[in-house]
mmCIF file of C-alpha atoms in Angstrom:
data_model
loop_
_atom_site.group_PDB
_atom_site.id
_atom_site.type_symbol
_atom_site.label_atom_id
_atom_site.label_comp_id
_atom_site.label_asym_id
_atom_site.label_seq_id
_atom_site.Cartn_x
_atom_site.Cartn_y
_atom_site.Cartn_z
ATOM 1 C CA UNK A 1 0.000 0.000 0.000
ATOM 2 C CA UNK A 2 2.812 2.399 0.876
ATOM 3 C CA UNK A 3 4.583 1.516 -2.361
ATOM 4 C CA UNK A 4 1.455 2.366 -4.347
ATOM 5 C CA UNK A 5 1.100 5.675 -2.522
ATOM 6 C CA UNK A 6 4.769 6.464 -3.120
ATOM 7 C CA UNK A 7 4.537 5.756 -6.833
ATOM 8 C CA UNK A 8 1.345 7.829 -7.101
ATOM 9 C CA UNK A 9 3.052 10.692 -5.309
ATOM 10 C CA UNK A 10 6.076 10.414 -7.600
ATOM 11 C CA UNK A 11 3.832 10.374 -10.678
ATOM 12 C CA UNK A 12 1.805 13.398 -9.552
ATOM 13 C CA UNK A 13 5.004 15.266 -8.726
ATOM 14 C CA UNK A 14 6.316 14.555 -12.210
ATOM 15 C CA UNK A 15 3.006 15.630 -13.665
ATOM 16 C CA UNK A 16 3.111 18.912 -11.743
ATOM 17 C CA UNK A 17 6.713 19.483 -12.875
ATOM 18 C CA UNK A 18 5.801 18.865 -16.518
ATOM 19 C CA UNK A 19 2.760 21.132 -16.251
ATOM 20 C CA UNK A 20 4.947 23.932 -14.849
ATOM 21 C CA UNK A 21 7.259 23.468 -17.815
ATOM 22 C CA UNK A 22 4.417 23.483 -20.324
ATOM 23 C CA UNK A 23 2.443 26.334 -18.757
ATOM 24 C CA UNK A 24 4.562 29.183 -20.245
ATOM 25 C CA UNK A 25 4.494 27.493 -23.661
ATOM 26 C CA UNK A 26 0.699 27.197 -23.581
ATOM 27 C CA UNK A 27 0.395 30.791 -22.344
ATOM 28 C CA UNK A 28 2.564 32.140 -25.178
ATOM 29 C CA UNK A 29 0.669 30.018 -27.699
ATOM 30 C CA UNK A 30 -2.670 31.446 -26.532
ATOM 31 C CA UNK A 31 -1.376 35.010 -26.667
ATOM 32 C CA UNK A 32 0.036 34.537 -30.162
ATOM 33 C CA UNK A 33 -3.223 32.931 -31.311
ATOM 34 C CA UNK A 34 -5.216 35.923 -30.042
ATOM 35 C CA UNK A 35 -2.760 38.273 -31.764
ATOM 36 C CA UNK A 36 -3.001 36.384 -35.075
ATOM 37 C CA UNK A 37 -6.816 36.423 -34.985
ATOM 38 C CA UNK A 38 -6.919 40.145 -34.108
ATOM 39 C CA UNK A 39 -4.434 40.919 -36.884
ATOM 40 C CA UNK A 40 -6.511 38.959 -39.401
ATOM 41 C CA UNK A 41 -9.698 40.787 -38.387
ATOM 42 C CA UNK A 42 -7.930 44.146 -38.560
ATOM 43 C CA UNK A 43 -6.548 43.408 -42.048
ATOM 44 C CA UNK A 44 -9.921 42.154 -43.232
ATOM 45 C CA UNK A 45 -11.633 45.327 -42.018
ATOM 46 C CA UNK A 46 -8.926 47.482 -43.543
ATOM 47 C CA UNK A 47 -9.233 45.689 -46.864
ATOM 48 C CA UNK A 48 -13.017 46.135 -46.856
ATOM 49 C CA UNK A 49 -12.740 49.810 -45.929
ATOM 50 C CA UNK A 50 -14.533 49.535 -42.595
ATOM 51 C CA UNK A 51 -11.748 51.310 -40.699
#
């Protein structure tokens, strides 16, 4: 039972470590996605003469 708990704790610790590594990557990806969409909308409006 203790061995199972220890391995679960080790696995969750590794999972938390990996999530802390991936969190900045996901954050930057979301920001760049929002920027790309806003840029596309702005160019579309500019091309159509709305702005």
